[in-house]
Coordinates of C-alpha atoms and ligand atoms in Angstrom, one line a residue:
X163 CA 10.3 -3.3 18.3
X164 CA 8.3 -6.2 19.1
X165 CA 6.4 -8.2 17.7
X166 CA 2.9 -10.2 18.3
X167 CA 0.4 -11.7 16.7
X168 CA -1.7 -9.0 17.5
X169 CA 0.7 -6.0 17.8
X170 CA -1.1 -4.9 14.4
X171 CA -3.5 -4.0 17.4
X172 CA -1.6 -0.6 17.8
X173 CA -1.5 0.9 14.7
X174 CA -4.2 2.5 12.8
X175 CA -5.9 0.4 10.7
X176 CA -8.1 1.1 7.2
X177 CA -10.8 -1.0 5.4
X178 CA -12.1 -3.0 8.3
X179 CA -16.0 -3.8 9.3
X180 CA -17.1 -2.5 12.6
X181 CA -18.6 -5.2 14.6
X182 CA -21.6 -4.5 16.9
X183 CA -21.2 -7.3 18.6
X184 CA -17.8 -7.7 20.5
X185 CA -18.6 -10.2 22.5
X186 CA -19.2 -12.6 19.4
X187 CA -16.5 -11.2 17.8
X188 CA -14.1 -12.7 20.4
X189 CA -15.6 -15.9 20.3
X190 CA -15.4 -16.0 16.8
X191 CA -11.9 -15.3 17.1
X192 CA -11.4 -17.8 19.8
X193 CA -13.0 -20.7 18.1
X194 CA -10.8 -20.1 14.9
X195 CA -7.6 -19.8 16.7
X196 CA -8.4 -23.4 18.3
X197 CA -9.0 -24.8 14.4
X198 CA -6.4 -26.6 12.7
X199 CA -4.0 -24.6 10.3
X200 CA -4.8 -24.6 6.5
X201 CA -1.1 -24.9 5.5
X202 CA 1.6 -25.9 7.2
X203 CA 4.9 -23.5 7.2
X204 CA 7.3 -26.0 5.4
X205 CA 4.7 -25.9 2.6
X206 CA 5.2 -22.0 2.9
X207 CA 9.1 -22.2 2.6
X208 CA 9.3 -24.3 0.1
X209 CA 7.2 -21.6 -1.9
X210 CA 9.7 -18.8 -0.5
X211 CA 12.2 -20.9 -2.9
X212 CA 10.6 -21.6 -5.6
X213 CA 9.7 -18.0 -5.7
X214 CA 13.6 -17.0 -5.3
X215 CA 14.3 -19.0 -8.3
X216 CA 11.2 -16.5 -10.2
X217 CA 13.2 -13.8 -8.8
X218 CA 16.5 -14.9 -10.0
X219 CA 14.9 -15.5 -14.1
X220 CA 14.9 -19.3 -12.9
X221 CA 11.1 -20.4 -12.9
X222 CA 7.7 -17.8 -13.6
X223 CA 5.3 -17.3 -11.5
X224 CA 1.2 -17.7 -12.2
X225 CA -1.1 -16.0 -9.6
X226 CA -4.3 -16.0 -10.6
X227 CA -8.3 -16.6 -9.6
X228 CA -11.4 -15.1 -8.5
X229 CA -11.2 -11.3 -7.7
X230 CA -13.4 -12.6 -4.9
X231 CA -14.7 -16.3 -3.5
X232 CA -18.2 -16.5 -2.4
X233 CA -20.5 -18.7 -0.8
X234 CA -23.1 -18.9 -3.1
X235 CA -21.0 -20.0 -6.2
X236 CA -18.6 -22.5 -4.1
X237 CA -19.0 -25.8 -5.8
X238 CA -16.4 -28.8 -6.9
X239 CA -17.1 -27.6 -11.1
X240 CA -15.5 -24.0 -10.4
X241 CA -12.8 -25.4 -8.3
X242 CA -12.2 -27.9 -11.1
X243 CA -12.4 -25.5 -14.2
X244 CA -10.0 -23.1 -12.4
X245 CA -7.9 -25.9 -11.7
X246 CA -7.7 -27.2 -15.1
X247 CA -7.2 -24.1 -16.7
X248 CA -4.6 -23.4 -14.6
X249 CA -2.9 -26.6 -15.7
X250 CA -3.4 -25.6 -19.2
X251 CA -1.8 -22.1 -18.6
X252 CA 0.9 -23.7 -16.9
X253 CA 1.3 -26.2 -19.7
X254 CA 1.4 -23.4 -22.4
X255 CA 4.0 -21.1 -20.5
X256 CA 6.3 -23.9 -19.2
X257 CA 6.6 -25.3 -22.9
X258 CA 7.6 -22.2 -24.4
X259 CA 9.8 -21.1 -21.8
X260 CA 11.6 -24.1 -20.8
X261 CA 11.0 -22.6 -17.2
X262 CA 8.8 -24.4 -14.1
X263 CA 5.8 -22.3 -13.5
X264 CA 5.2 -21.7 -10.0
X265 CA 1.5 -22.0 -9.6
X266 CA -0.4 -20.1 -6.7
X267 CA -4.4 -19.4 -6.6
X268 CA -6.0 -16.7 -5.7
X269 CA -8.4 -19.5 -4.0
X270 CA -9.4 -20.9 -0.7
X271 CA -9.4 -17.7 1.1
X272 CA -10.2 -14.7 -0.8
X273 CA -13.0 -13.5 0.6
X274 CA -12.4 -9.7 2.1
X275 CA -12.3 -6.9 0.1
X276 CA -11.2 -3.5 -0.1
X277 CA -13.6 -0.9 -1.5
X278 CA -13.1 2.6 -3.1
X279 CA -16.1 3.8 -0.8
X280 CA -17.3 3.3 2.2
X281 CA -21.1 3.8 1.0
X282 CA -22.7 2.6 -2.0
X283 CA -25.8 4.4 -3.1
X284 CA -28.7 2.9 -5.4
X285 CA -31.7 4.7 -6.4
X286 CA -31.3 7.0 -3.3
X287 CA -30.6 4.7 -0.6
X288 CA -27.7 4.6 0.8
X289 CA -26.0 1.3 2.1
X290 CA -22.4 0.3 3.7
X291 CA -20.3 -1.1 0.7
X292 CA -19.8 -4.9 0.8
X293 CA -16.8 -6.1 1.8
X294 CA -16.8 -9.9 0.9
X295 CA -18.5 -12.7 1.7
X296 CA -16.1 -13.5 5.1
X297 CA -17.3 -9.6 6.1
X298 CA -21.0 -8.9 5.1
X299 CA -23.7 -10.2 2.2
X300 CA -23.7 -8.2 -1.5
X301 CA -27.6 -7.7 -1.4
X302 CA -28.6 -4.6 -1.5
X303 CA -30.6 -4.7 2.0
X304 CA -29.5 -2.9 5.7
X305 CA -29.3 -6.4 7.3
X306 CA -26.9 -7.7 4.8
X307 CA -24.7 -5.2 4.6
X308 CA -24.3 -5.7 8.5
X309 CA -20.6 -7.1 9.7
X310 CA -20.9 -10.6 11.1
X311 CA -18.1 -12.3 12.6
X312 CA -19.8 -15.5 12.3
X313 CA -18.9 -15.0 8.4
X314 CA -15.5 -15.7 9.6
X315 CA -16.3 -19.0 10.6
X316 CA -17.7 -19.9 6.7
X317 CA -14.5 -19.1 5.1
X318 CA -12.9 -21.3 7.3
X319 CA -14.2 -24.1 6.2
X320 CA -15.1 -23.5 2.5
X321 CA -11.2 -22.6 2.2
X322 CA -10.6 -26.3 4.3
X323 CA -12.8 -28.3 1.9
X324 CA -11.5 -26.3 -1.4
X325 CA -7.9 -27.0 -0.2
X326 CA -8.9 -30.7 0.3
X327 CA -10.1 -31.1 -3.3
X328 CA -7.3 -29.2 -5.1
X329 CA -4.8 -31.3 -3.0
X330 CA -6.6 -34.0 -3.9
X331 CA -6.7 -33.0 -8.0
X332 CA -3.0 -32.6 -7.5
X333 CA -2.1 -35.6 -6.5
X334 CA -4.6 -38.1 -7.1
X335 CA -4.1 -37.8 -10.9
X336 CA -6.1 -35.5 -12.4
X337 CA -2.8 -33.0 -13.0
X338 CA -1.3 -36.6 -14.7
X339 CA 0.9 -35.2 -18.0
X340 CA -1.3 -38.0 -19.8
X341 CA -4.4 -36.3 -19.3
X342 CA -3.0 -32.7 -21.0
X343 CA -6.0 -33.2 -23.5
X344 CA -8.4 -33.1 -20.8
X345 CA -7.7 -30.3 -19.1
X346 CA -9.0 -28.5 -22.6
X347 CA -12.4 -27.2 -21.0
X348 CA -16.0 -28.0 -23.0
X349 CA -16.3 -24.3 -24.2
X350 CA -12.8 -23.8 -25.6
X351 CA -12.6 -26.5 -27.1
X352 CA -13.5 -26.1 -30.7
X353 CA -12.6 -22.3 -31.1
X354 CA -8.9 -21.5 -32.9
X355 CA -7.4 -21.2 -29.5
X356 CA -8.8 -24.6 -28.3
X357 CA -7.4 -26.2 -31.0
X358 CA -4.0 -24.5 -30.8
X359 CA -3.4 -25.9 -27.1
X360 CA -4.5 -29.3 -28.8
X361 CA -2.0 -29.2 -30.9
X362 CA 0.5 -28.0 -27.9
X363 CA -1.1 -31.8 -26.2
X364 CA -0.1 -33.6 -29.2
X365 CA 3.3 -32.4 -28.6
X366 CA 3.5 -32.7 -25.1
X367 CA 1.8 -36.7 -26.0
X368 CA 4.8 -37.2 -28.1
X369 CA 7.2 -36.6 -25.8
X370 CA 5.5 -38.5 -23.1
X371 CA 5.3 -41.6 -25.8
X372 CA 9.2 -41.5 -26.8
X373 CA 9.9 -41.3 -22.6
X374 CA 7.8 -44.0 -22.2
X375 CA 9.8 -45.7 -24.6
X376 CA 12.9 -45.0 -23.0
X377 CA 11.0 -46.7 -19.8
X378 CA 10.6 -43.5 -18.1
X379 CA 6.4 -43.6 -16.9
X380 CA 4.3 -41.4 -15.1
X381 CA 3.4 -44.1 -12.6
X382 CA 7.2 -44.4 -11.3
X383 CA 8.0 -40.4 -11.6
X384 CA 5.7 -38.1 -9.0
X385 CA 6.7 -35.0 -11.4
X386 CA 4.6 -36.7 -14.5
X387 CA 1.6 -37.3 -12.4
X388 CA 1.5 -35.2 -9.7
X389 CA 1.9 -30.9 -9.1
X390 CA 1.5 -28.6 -6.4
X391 CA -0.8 -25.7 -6.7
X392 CA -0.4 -23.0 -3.5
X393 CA -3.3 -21.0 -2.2
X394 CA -3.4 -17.1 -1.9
X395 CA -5.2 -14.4 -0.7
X396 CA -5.1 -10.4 0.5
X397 CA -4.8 -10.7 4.1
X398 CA -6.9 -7.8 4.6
X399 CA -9.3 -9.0 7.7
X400 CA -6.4 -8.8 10.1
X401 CA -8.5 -10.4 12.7
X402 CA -9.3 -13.7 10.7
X403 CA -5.1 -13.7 10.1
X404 CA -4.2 -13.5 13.5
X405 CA -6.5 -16.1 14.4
X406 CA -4.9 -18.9 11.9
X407 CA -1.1 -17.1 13.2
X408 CA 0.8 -20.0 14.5
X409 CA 4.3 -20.7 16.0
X410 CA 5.7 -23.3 13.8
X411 CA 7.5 -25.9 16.2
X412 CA 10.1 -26.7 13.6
X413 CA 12.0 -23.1 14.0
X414 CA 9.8 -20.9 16.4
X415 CA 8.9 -18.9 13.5
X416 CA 5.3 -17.3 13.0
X417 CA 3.8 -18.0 10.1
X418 CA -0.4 -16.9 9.0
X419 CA -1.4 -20.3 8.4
X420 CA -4.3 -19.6 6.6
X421 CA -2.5 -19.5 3.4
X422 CA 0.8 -20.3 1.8
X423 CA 1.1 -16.6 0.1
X424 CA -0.2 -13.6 1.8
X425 CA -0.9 -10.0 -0.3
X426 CA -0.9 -6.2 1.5
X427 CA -3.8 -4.5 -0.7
X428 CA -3.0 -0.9 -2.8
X429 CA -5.3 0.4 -0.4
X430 CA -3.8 -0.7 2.5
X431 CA -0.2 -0.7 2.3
X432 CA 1.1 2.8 4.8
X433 CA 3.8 2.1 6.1
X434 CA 3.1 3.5 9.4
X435 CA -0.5 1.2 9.9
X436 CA -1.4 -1.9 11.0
X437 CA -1.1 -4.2 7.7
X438 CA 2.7 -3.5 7.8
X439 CA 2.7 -4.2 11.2
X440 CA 1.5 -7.4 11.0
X441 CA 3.2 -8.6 7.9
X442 CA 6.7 -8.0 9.1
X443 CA 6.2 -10.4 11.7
X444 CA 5.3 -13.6 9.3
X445 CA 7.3 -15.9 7.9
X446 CA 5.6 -16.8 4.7
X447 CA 6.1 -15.6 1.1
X448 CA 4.6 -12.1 0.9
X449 CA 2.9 -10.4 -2.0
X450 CA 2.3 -6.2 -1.6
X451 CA 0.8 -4.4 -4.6
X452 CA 2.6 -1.0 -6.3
X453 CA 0.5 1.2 -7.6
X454 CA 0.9 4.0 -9.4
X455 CA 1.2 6.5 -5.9
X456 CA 3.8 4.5 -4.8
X457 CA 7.0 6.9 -4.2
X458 CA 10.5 5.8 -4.9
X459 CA 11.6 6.2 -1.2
X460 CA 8.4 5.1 0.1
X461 CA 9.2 1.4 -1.7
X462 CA 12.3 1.2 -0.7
X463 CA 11.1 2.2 3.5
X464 CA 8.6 -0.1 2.7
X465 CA 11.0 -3.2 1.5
X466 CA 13.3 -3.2 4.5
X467 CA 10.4 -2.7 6.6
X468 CA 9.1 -5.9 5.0
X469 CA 12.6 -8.0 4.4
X470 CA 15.2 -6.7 6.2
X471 CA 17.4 -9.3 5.7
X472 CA 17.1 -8.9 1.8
X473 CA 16.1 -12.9 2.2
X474 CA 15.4 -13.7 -2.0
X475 CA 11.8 -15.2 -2.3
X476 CA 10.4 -13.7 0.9
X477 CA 8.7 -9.9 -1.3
X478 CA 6.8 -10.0 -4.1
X479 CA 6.0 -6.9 -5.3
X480 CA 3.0 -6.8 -8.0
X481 CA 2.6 -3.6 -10.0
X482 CA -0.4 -2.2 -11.2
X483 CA 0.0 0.9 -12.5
X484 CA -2.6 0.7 -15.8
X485 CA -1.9 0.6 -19.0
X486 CA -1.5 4.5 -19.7
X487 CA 0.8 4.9 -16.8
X488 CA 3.2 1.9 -16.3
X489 CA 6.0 3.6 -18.6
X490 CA 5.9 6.8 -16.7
X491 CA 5.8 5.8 -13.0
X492 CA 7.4 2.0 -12.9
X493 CA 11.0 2.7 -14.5
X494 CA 12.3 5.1 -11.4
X495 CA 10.7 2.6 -9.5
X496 CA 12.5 -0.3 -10.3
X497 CA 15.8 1.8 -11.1
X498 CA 15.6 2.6 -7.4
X499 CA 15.0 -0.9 -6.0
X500 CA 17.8 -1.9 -8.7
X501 CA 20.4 0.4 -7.5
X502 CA 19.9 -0.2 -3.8
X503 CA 20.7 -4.1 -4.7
X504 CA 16.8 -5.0 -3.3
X505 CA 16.5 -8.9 -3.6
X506 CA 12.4 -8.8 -4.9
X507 CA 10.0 -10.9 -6.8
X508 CA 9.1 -8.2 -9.8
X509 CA 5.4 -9.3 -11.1
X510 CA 2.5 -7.7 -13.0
X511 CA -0.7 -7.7 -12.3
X512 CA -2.4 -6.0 -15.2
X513 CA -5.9 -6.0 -14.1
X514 CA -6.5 -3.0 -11.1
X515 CA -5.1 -0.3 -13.2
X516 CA -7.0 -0.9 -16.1
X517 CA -11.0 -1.1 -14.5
X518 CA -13.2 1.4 -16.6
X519 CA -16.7 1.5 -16.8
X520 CA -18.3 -0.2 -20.2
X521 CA -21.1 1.9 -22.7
X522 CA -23.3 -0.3 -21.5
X523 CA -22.7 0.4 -17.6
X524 CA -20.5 -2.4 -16.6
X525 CA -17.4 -2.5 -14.9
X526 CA -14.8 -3.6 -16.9
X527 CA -11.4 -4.3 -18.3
X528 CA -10.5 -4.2 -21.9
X529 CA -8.3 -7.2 -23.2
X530 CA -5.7 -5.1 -25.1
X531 CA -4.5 -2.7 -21.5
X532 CA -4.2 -5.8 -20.1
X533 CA -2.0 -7.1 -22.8
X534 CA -0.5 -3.2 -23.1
X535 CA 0.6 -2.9 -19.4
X536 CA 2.2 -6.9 -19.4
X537 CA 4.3 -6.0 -23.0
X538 CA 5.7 -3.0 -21.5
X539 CA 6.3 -4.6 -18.1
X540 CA 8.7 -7.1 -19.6
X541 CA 10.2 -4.3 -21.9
X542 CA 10.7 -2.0 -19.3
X543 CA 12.9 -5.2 -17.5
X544 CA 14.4 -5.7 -20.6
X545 CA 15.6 -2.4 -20.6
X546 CA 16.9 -2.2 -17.4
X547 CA 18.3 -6.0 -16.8
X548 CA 15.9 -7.0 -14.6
X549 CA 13.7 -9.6 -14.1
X550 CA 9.8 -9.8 -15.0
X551 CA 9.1 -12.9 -12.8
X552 CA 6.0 -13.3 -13.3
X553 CA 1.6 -12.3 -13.6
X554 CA -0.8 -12.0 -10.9
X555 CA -4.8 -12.3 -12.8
X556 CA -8.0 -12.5 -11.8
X557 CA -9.7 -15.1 -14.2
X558 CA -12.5 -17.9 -13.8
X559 CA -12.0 -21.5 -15.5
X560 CA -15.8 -20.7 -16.6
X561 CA -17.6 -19.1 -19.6
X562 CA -18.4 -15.6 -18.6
X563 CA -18.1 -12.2 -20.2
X564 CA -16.8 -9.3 -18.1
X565 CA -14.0 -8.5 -19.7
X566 CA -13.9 -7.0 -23.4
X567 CA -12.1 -7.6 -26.2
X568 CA -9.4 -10.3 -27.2
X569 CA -9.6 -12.2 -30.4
X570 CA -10.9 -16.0 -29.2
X571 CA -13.9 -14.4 -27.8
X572 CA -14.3 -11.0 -28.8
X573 CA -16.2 -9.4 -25.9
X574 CA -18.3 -6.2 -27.1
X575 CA -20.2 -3.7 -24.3
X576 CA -23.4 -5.4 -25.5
X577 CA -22.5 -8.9 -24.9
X578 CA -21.0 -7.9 -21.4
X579 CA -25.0 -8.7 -20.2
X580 CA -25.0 -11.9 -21.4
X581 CA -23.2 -13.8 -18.6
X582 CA -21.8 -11.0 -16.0
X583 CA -21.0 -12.9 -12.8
X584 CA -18.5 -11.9 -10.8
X585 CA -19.1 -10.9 -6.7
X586 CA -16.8 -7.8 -7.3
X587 CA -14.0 -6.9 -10.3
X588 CA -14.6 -8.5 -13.8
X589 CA -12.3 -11.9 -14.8
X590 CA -11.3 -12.8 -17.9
X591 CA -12.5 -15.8 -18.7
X592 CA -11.0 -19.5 -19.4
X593 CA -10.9 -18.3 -22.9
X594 CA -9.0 -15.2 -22.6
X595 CA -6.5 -16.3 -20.0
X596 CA -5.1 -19.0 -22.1
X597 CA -5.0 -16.4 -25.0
X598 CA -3.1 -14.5 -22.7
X599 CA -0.9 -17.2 -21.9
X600 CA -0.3 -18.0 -25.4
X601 CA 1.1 -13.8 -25.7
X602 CA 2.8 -14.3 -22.9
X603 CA 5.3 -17.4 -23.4
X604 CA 6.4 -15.2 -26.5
X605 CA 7.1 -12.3 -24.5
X606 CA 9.2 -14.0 -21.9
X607 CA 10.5 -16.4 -24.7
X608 CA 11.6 -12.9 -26.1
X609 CA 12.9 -11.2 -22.7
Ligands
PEP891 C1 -7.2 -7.2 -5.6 O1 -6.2 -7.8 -5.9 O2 -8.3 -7.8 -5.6 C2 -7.2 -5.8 -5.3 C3 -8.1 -5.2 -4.6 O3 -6.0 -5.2 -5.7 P1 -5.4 -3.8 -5.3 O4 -5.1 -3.8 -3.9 O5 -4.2 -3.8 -6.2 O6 -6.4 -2.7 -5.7
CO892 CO1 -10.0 -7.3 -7.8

């Protein structure tokens, strides 16, 4: 079958605004196919290898970042404190493990969102659900809630200038190997898990001092002073995707230059609509989620649909099953892809199975399912000989409390109030990621 940019056209199609306005529409589309591409496709291959390595037990991979951007919280300190922490997450796993850390954001195009319902209802009144800040506004008023294409336009270029300044914290120092004490943030710093990643710098200071000595510097060695962060995001607003879909000149290949990693959605992932559609036909790195209605035959349809030439690197999948089910429904999962000799990318992402709703009315997610479902995820590889290559979060680099539990911070229902923030799902904080982190390198030091 062949395959366009916009083939996806032809195919039904689920969680998409209607747009009143067509006519804008198209020019809005127009405009953003004449923009310059966010990434550029040997950027994307070169993450297709590094992701085959995570694959083959070689390097880990760390997804992580806001369930959703926004407009109103886009500034150069959140960009930074997600930055940093996730140089100090990186630092934390790749010391234990011995392993590079692949690091991708889920940054600098996340904007789109896919709902549970269609309709969300508040005191009686009834309103379209909000489907990101690239789609429609999250105030509870008719206009808002209306689709505007112009939206599209926005993202754009808030994901241009936070790619510039993350490109720019990766190279122009900031991510130097001499700085590991800096990247502690302000409100970590003096709690027990602060000071155990200070004394993880001390180490890594050490080491930097004896290669020094040997005449080895940061300044003359890139790798010491220099990393490469990749940008992310659910490709769900197939018409913004299309748009920044470009014909790379080096092989004739298509790639969605909007982002170096693209993700299919739980929601969105049928094998006979228009996500697979358009997916199938783009180079880059691909991410799709498994959740727990995934069928065994379904996954593996759905893998040769995606990477028929079993390329290594090219299919993540990233399971979210929750806590209370991952043990029942992931092991015939991954026997199956096993057996069939499926070349995939196995990671966890232990944060959409596990939403419940707190005492106190907040949606939430308690610290220990997520640490539940990622310890059985690696023991559940274990047992089979497979490989757990890696986490997919959704976590801020600032000091907020939507998440419960964990022992650095200790989140109640109560103190959930106190600094609730996020545009859609709750994040665990800086705090509670690097705790995390910490857990982690023992598990995969263990596996
Ligand atoms: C997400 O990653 O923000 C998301 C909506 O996940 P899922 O498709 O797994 O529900
Ligand atoms: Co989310």
């Amino acid at each position: 079958m062949s395959w366009t940019p916009s083939s996806w056209r032809n195919f039904p199609i689920k969680q998409q605004p209607t747009y009143e306005d067509q006519a804008l529409l198209h020019r809005v589309e127009e405009e953003l196919a004449s923009y310059p591409p966010l990434i550029f496709a040997g950027e994307a291959r070169r993450l297709k290898e590094k992701l085959a390595a995570a694959g083959r037990g070689e390097a880990f991979l760390l997804q992580g970042g806001d369930c959703a951007e926004s407009f109103s919280d886009f500034n150069a300190k959140n960009i930074k404190n997600l930055f940093k922490l996730m140089l100090q997450m990186n630092m934390v796993l790749m010391y234990s493990t011995g392993k590079p850390i692949v690091k991708v954001g889920r940054i600098a195009g996340q904007f789109a969102k896919p709902r549970s319902s269609d309709y969300e209802e508040k005191d009686g009144v009834r309103l379209p659900s909000y489907r990101g800040d690239i789609i429609n506004s999250i105030e509870f008023d008719e206009a808002a809630r209306v689709p505007n294409p112009k939206n599209m336009l926005k993202a754009y270029n808030q994901s241009a200038a936070t790619l510039n300044l993350l490109r720019a914290f990766s190279r122009g120092g900031l991510a130097d190997l001499n700085k590991v004490h800096q990247w502690n943030l302000e409100f970590i710093k003096d709690n027990p898990l602060g000071k155990k990643y200070d004394e993880l710098s001390n180490k890594i200071d050490h080491a930097m001092k004896f290669m020094a000595a040997c005449g080895l510097t940061s300044d003359m060695m890139p790798q010491l002073h220099q990393t490469t962060l990749y940008t992310s995001h659910e490709a769900l607003l197939l018409n913004y995707e299309e748009a920044l879909t470009r014909k790379d000149t080096d092989t004739g290949d298509y790639y969605d230059c909007s982002a170096h990693m693209l993700w299919i959605g739980d929601r969105t992932r049928d094998l006979s609509e228009a996500h697979i559609e358009y997916f199938r036909g783009i180079q880059n790195p691909i991410g799709c989620k498994v959740g727990p209605s995934m069928g065994e035959d379904e996954l593996i349809a759905l893998i040769e649909a995606l990477n028929p030439d079993n390329e290594e690197g090219r299919l993540n999948l990233i399971v979210r099953m929750g806590a209370s089910k991952i043990a029942e429904a992931f092991p015939p999962l991954l026997k199956k892809v096993r057996d069939a000799g499926k070349n995939v990318v196995w990671t966890i992402d232990p944060m959409h199975g596990n939403v419940e709703k707190s005492s106190t009315g907040f949606k939430t997610r308690n610290f220990d399912n997520i640490l539940s479902e990622v310890e059985q995820f690696f023991a559940i590889h274990k047992e089979h000989g497979t490989i757990a290559a890696g986490i997919h979060l959704e976590m801020t680099g600032n000091d907020v409390t939507e998440c419960t539990g964990s022992t650095s911070c200790a989140i109640t229902d109560e103190g959930l109030a106190s600094r609730y923030h996020t545009q859609c799902d709750p994040r665990l904080n800086a705090s509670q990621a690097l705790e995390l982190s910490f857990m982690l390198s023992d598990a995969i030091t263990e596996a």
